[in-house]
Amino acid sequence: MAYLLAIESSCDETAAAVIDRERRVLSNVVASQDSLHQRFGGVVPEIASRAHVENILPVIDAALREAEVALCDVAAIAVASEPGLVGSLLVGLTAAKTLAWVLDKPLIPVNHVHAHLYACRLAAGTEIFPAVGLVVSGGHTNLYDCRSLAEFQLLGTTIDDAAGEAFDKVAGILELGYPGGPAVEQAARNGREDAIRFPRPMIHSDRLEFSFSGLKTAVLYEVKGRPGDDRPTPAMTEQRRADVAAGFQEAVVDVLAAKCRQALRRCNRSTLLVGGGVAANRRLREKLGAAVDSIGAEVHFAPGEYCTDNAAMAAIAWEALERGQAGSLDMDVTPGLIRMP
Ligand code: KG4
Ligand code: ZN
């Protein structure tokens, strides 16, 4: 049997996974750093890289042990090499290069954002391309036309905050803790999505771009009051907190659903793939499902456990390996997102 050992350290999760040629995930180990970044309300890059250094070897070890796979049975090493925090990416890449060199096995670089979409393939268990892909995470809100596994054309991205980042910031405003997405979703369950109507930025624009910064400010003004407006703001009761969370979530979901429909039509595709941390959101799943259904298309979501950062989704490296494509030991990380023309 041939196995892929995949390593992920692009942001604040140190992860390793073992995946066989049939794309079965034999192990998926994730060491979260949430508790380290919590008190700062966001990821601190220097702390993240240091924690990766501490976690990387135990995590790789655990992934191999859980899969009951020996290093000598590993066919290739896959590693997220772009995009992400430079210091974080370098820890994973250095570990992967060392293993590839010692074992004399191919090193396969993985684009972390493409891998978020490939997580949908792990659930579908079958070919899912061509498709339109939406990656919604803490760092990205990207729409792609995925012609094939090797061709991801970026259609549009956010011009300011990512969707997950907006969830995290709104959770901060509502004092719901970090990471904010799951907390906002939880609070929204008891809220009325139409109690407070928040703006839906760019929903009527024909550009496939997003903007969540103004929406976040609208939530801030709703909760703390507008600068220069001396009228008192309503008291922050549990119900009001739930209503703000539900109204905000509804606005984000409406924009994402509208843009996905627009992209499917424009690219003439009938399949939508959705990955990234925010793809775990149930309201997003419900509304995207309905939106896609209304135009006769179908949607594949990444399975819940592969929505937030993980190494199992780096199974996309099998596709490169089967095409005979590999990286070299002198390759480097690419922290920024490469924009297609
Ligand atoms: O994919 P991910 O782990 O990291 C990046 O690549 O950025 O996504 C993390 C993001 C965070 O912003 C988190 O708040 C958000 O995904 N998130 C959610 C939910 N679960 C995680 N947002 C909304 N609803 C959720 N259930
Ligand atoms: Zn990610």
Coordinates of C-alpha atoms and ligand atoms in Angstrom, one line a residue:
M1 CA 0.0 0.0 0.0
A2 CA 1.1 3.6 -0.7
Y3 CA 0.4 6.4 1.7
L4 CA 0.6 10.1 1.6
L5 CA 1.8 11.9 4.7
A6 CA 0.4 15.4 4.7
I7 CA 1.5 18.4 6.8
E8 CA -0.4 21.6 7.4
S9 CA 0.9 24.7 9.4
S10 CA -0.3 27.7 7.4
C11 CA -1.9 29.6 10.2
D12 CA -2.6 28.5 13.8
E13 CA -3.3 24.8 13.6
T14 CA -0.5 22.3 13.4
A15 CA -1.8 19.3 11.6
A16 CA -0.8 16.0 10.0
A17 CA -2.8 13.3 8.2
V18 CA -2.2 10.0 6.4
I19 CA -4.3 9.4 3.3
D20 CA -4.3 6.3 1.1
R21 CA -4.5 6.3 -2.7
E22 CA -8.2 5.9 -2.6
R23 CA -8.4 9.2 -0.7
R24 CA -9.4 7.4 2.5
V25 CA -8.3 9.4 5.5
L26 CA -6.5 7.0 7.9
S27 CA -5.6 9.7 10.5
N28 CA -6.2 13.4 10.9
V29 CA -4.4 15.0 13.8
V30 CA -4.9 18.7 14.6
A31 CA -3.2 20.6 17.4
S32 CA -5.2 23.8 17.9
Q33 CA -3.6 26.9 19.2
D34 CA -6.9 28.7 20.0
S35 CA -6.1 28.8 23.7
L36 CA -2.8 30.7 23.0
H37 CA -4.3 33.3 20.8
Q38 CA -7.6 33.7 22.7
R39 CA -6.6 36.6 24.9
F40 CA -5.4 38.6 21.9
G41 CA -8.7 38.1 20.0
G42 CA -6.8 36.9 16.9
V43 CA -3.8 35.0 15.7
V44 CA -0.4 36.4 16.8
P45 CA 2.1 35.3 14.0
E46 CA 5.2 35.0 16.3
I47 CA 3.3 32.9 18.9
A48 CA 1.9 30.7 16.1
S49 CA 5.3 29.9 14.6
R50 CA 6.8 29.1 18.0
A51 CA 3.9 26.8 18.8
H52 CA 4.2 25.0 15.4
V53 CA 7.9 24.3 16.2
E54 CA 6.8 22.6 19.5
N55 CA 3.9 20.7 18.0
I56 CA 5.0 19.6 14.6
L57 CA 7.0 16.4 15.4
P58 CA 4.5 15.1 18.0
V59 CA 1.6 15.7 15.6
I60 CA 3.4 13.9 12.7
D61 CA 4.2 11.1 15.0
A62 CA 0.6 10.8 16.3
A63 CA -0.8 10.8 12.7
L64 CA 1.5 7.9 11.7
R65 CA 0.7 6.0 14.8
E66 CA -3.0 6.4 14.5
A67 CA -2.9 5.3 10.9
E68 CA -0.6 2.4 11.8
V69 CA 1.6 3.4 9.0
A70 CA 5.4 3.2 9.1
L71 CA 7.5 6.0 7.6
C72 CA 9.0 3.5 5.1
D73 CA 5.5 2.9 3.7
V74 CA 5.0 6.6 2.9
A75 CA 5.0 7.3 -0.8
A76 CA 5.3 11.1 -0.6
I77 CA 5.2 14.0 1.7
A78 CA 2.6 16.7 1.0
V79 CA 2.8 20.2 2.7
A80 CA 0.8 23.4 2.6
S81 CA 3.3 25.9 1.1
E82 CA 0.9 28.8 0.2
P83 CA -0.8 31.0 1.2
G84 CA -0.5 31.7 4.9
L85 CA 1.7 33.2 7.6
V86 CA 5.3 33.1 6.5
G87 CA 6.8 31.8 9.8
S88 CA 4.0 29.2 10.2
L89 CA 4.4 27.9 6.7
L90 CA 8.1 27.6 7.1
V91 CA 7.9 25.3 10.0
G92 CA 5.7 22.8 8.1
L93 CA 7.8 23.1 4.9
T94 CA 11.1 22.5 6.8
A95 CA 9.7 19.4 8.5
A96 CA 8.3 18.1 5.1
K97 CA 11.6 18.8 3.3
T98 CA 13.6 17.0 6.0
L99 CA 11.4 13.9 5.8
A100 CA 11.4 13.9 2.0
W101 CA 15.2 14.2 1.9
V102 CA 15.8 11.5 4.6
L103 CA 13.2 9.1 3.1
D104 CA 14.1 10.0 -0.5
K105 CA 10.5 10.5 -1.4
P106 CA 8.7 13.2 -3.5
L107 CA 7.8 16.5 -1.8
I108 CA 4.4 17.8 -3.0
P109 CA 3.6 21.5 -2.4
V110 CA -0.1 22.1 -1.7
N111 CA -2.1 25.4 -2.1
H112 CA -4.0 25.6 1.2
V113 CA -7.0 27.3 -0.3
H114 CA -7.4 24.8 -3.1
A115 CA -7.0 22.1 -0.5
H116 CA -10.0 23.6 1.4
L117 CA -12.1 22.9 -1.8
Y118 CA -10.6 19.4 -2.2
A119 CA -12.1 18.6 1.3
C120 CA -15.4 18.4 -0.6
R121 CA -14.0 15.6 -2.7
L122 CA -13.2 13.6 0.5
A123 CA -16.9 13.7 1.3
A124 CA -18.3 13.2 -2.2
G125 CA -16.0 10.2 -2.8
T126 CA -16.1 10.9 -6.5
E127 CA -15.1 13.4 -9.2
I128 CA -16.5 16.9 -8.4
F129 CA -14.9 19.1 -11.0
P130 CA -15.6 21.2 -13.0
A131 CA -17.3 23.4 -10.4
V132 CA -17.5 26.8 -8.9
G133 CA -15.6 26.8 -5.5
L134 CA -16.2 29.1 -2.5
V135 CA -13.6 29.2 0.2
V136 CA -14.9 31.0 3.3
S137 CA -12.4 31.0 6.2
G138 CA -10.7 33.3 8.7
G139 CA -8.2 34.4 6.1
H140 CA -10.1 34.0 2.8
T141 CA -13.4 34.6 1.0
N142 CA -12.6 33.5 -2.5
L143 CA -14.6 32.4 -5.5
Y144 CA -13.0 30.1 -8.0
D145 CA -13.9 28.6 -11.4
C146 CA -12.4 25.2 -10.9
R147 CA -12.1 23.8 -14.5
S148 CA -10.2 20.8 -13.3
L149 CA -8.1 19.8 -10.4
A150 CA -5.1 21.6 -11.9
E151 CA -7.0 24.8 -12.9
F152 CA -8.4 27.0 -10.2
Q153 CA -9.1 30.4 -11.6
L154 CA -9.7 33.1 -9.0
L155 CA -13.0 34.9 -9.9
G156 CA -13.1 37.3 -6.9
T157 CA -12.1 37.8 -3.3
T158 CA -12.8 40.1 -0.5
I159 CA -11.7 43.7 -0.8
D160 CA -11.3 44.0 3.0
D161 CA -12.2 41.5 5.8
A162 CA -12.7 37.8 5.2
A163 CA -16.1 36.3 6.2
G164 CA -14.6 34.4 9.1
E165 CA -12.7 37.4 10.2
A166 CA -16.0 39.4 10.4
F167 CA -17.5 36.6 12.5
D168 CA -14.5 36.8 14.8
K169 CA -14.7 40.6 15.1
V170 CA -18.5 40.5 15.7
A171 CA -18.0 37.9 18.4
G172 CA -15.5 40.3 19.9
I173 CA -18.1 43.2 19.8
L174 CA -20.7 40.9 21.4
E175 CA -18.2 39.5 23.9
L176 CA -18.8 36.0 22.8
G177 CA -15.2 34.8 22.9
Y178 CA -12.7 33.5 20.3
P179 CA -12.8 31.9 17.7
G180 CA -16.0 33.7 17.0
G181 CA -17.7 31.8 14.2
P182 CA -19.1 28.9 16.3
A183 CA -20.0 31.3 19.1
V184 CA -21.9 33.7 16.9
E185 CA -23.7 30.7 15.2
Q186 CA -24.7 29.4 18.7
A187 CA -26.0 32.8 19.9
A188 CA -27.9 33.3 16.6
R189 CA -29.9 30.1 17.2
N190 CA -32.0 32.0 19.8
G191 CA -32.2 35.1 17.8
R192 CA -34.6 36.5 15.1
E193 CA -32.8 37.1 11.9
D194 CA -35.2 39.9 10.9
A195 CA -35.2 41.8 14.2
I196 CA -32.3 44.0 13.0
R197 CA -31.7 44.4 9.3
F198 CA -28.0 44.8 8.6
P199 CA -26.6 45.9 5.2
R200 CA -25.7 43.3 2.6
P201 CA -22.5 44.8 1.1
M202 CA -22.0 44.4 -2.7
I203 CA -25.0 42.1 -3.1
H204 CA -26.3 44.1 -6.1
S205 CA -22.9 44.6 -7.6
D206 CA -22.1 42.6 -10.7
R207 CA -18.5 42.2 -9.5
L208 CA -17.7 38.8 -7.8
E209 CA -16.2 40.5 -4.9
F210 CA -17.0 40.7 -1.2
S211 CA -16.7 43.4 1.5
F212 CA -17.5 42.7 5.2
S213 CA -15.7 45.5 6.9
G214 CA -18.8 47.9 6.7
L215 CA -21.1 45.2 7.9
K216 CA -18.8 44.7 11.0
T217 CA -18.9 48.5 11.6
A218 CA -22.8 48.5 11.3
V219 CA -22.8 45.8 14.0
L220 CA -20.5 48.0 16.1
Y221 CA -22.7 51.0 15.8
E222 CA -25.8 49.0 16.5
V223 CA -24.3 47.7 19.8
K224 CA -22.2 50.7 21.0
G225 CA -24.0 53.6 19.2
R226 CA -22.9 55.8 16.3
P227 CA -20.2 58.3 16.9
G228 CA -21.8 61.7 17.5
D229 CA -25.2 60.2 18.3
D230 CA -25.9 60.8 22.0
R231 CA -29.1 58.7 22.1
P232 CA -28.6 55.7 24.5
T233 CA -28.3 52.3 22.9
P234 CA -30.6 49.6 24.0
A235 CA -29.4 47.4 26.9
M236 CA -27.5 44.3 25.8
T237 CA -29.8 41.6 27.0
E238 CA -29.3 37.9 26.0
Q239 CA -32.2 38.3 23.5
R240 CA -30.6 41.4 21.9
R241 CA -27.2 39.7 21.7
A242 CA -28.9 36.8 19.9
D243 CA -30.8 39.1 17.6
V244 CA -27.7 41.0 16.6
A245 CA -25.8 37.7 16.0
A246 CA -28.7 36.3 13.9
G247 CA -29.1 39.5 11.9
F248 CA -25.4 39.7 11.2
Q249 CA -25.1 36.0 10.2
E250 CA -28.1 36.4 7.9
A251 CA -26.5 39.3 6.1
V252 CA -23.2 37.4 5.6
V253 CA -25.1 34.3 4.4
D254 CA -27.3 36.2 2.0
V255 CA -24.3 37.9 0.3
L256 CA -22.4 34.6 0.0
A257 CA -25.5 32.8 -1.4
A258 CA -26.1 35.6 -4.0
K259 CA -22.5 35.7 -5.1
C260 CA -22.3 31.9 -5.5
R261 CA -25.5 31.9 -7.7
Q262 CA -24.0 34.7 -9.8
A263 CA -20.7 32.8 -10.2
L264 CA -22.5 29.6 -11.2
R265 CA -24.4 31.4 -13.8
R266 CA -21.5 33.4 -15.1
C267 CA -19.2 30.3 -15.4
N268 CA -22.1 28.1 -16.6
R269 CA -21.4 25.5 -13.9
S270 CA -23.9 23.3 -12.2
T271 CA -21.8 22.2 -9.2
L272 CA -20.8 24.4 -6.2
L273 CA -18.0 23.4 -3.7
V274 CA -17.8 25.1 -0.3
G275 CA -14.9 24.7 2.1
G276 CA -13.1 26.6 4.9
G277 CA -14.0 27.2 8.5
V278 CA -17.2 29.2 7.8
A279 CA -18.5 26.3 5.7
A280 CA -19.3 24.6 9.0
N281 CA -22.0 27.2 9.6
R282 CA -25.5 25.5 9.5
R283 CA -27.4 28.6 8.4
L284 CA -24.9 29.0 5.5
R285 CA -25.4 25.4 4.5
E286 CA -29.2 25.7 4.6
K287 CA -29.4 28.9 2.6
L288 CA -26.7 28.0 0.1
G289 CA -28.4 24.6 -0.4
A290 CA -31.7 26.4 -1.2
A291 CA -30.1 29.0 -3.4
V292 CA -28.2 26.4 -5.5
D293 CA -31.3 24.2 -5.7
S294 CA -33.4 27.1 -7.1
I295 CA -31.2 27.2 -10.2
G296 CA -31.0 23.5 -10.7
A297 CA -27.4 23.1 -9.5
E298 CA -25.9 21.0 -6.7
V299 CA -23.7 21.8 -3.8
H300 CA -20.9 19.8 -2.0
F301 CA -19.8 21.0 1.4
A302 CA -16.6 20.0 3.0
P303 CA -17.4 17.5 5.8
G304 CA -17.6 19.2 9.2
E305 CA -14.3 17.9 10.5
Y306 CA -12.4 19.1 7.4
C307 CA -13.9 22.6 7.3
T308 CA -11.4 24.3 9.6
D309 CA -7.7 23.9 9.0
N310 CA -6.5 20.3 8.8
A311 CA -4.1 18.2 6.8
A312 CA -6.5 15.6 5.4
M313 CA -7.6 18.1 2.7
A314 CA -4.0 18.1 1.5
A315 CA -5.1 14.8 -0.1
I316 CA -5.2 17.0 -3.2
A317 CA -1.5 16.2 -3.4
W318 CA -2.4 12.7 -4.7
E319 CA -3.6 14.4 -7.9
A320 CA -0.2 16.0 -8.5
L321 CA 1.6 12.8 -7.5
E322 CA -0.4 10.7 -10.0
R323 CA 0.5 13.2 -12.7
G324 CA 4.1 12.9 -11.8
Q325 CA 4.4 16.5 -10.5
A326 CA 6.5 17.1 -7.4
G327 CA 8.3 20.1 -5.8
S328 CA 12.0 20.3 -5.2
L329 CA 14.0 20.5 -2.0
D330 CA 14.9 24.1 -2.7
M331 CA 11.3 25.3 -3.0
D332 CA 10.1 28.1 -0.8
V333 CA 6.8 29.2 0.8
T334 CA 4.5 31.7 -0.9
P335 CA 2.7 33.7 1.9
G336 CA 0.5 35.8 -0.3
L337 CA -2.5 34.7 -2.5
I338 CA -1.5 34.6 -6.1
R339 CA -4.2 36.5 -8.0
M340 CA -5.0 35.2 -11.5
P341 CA -5.3 37.8 -14.2
Ligands
KG4_1 O1 -10.4 27.5 7.6 P1 -10.0 28.1 8.9 O2 -9.7 27.1 10.1 O3 -8.8 29.0 8.9 C1 -8.3 29.8 7.8 O4 -7.8 29.2 6.9 O5 -8.5 31.0 7.9 O6 -11.3 29.0 9.4 C2 -11.4 29.6 10.6 C3 -12.5 30.6 10.6 C4 -12.6 31.5 11.8 O7 -12.7 32.8 11.4 C5 -13.9 31.0 12.5 O8 -14.5 31.9 13.3 C6 -14.7 30.5 11.3 O9 -13.8 30.0 10.4 N1 -15.7 29.6 11.7 C7 -17.1 29.8 11.6 C8 -17.7 28.6 12.1 N2 -16.7 27.7 12.5 C9 -15.5 28.3 12.2 N3 -17.7 30.8 11.1 C10 -19.1 30.8 11.1 N4 -19.8 29.7 11.6 C11 -19.1 28.6 12.1 N5 -19.8 27.6 12.6
ZN2 ZN -7.7 27.6 6.0

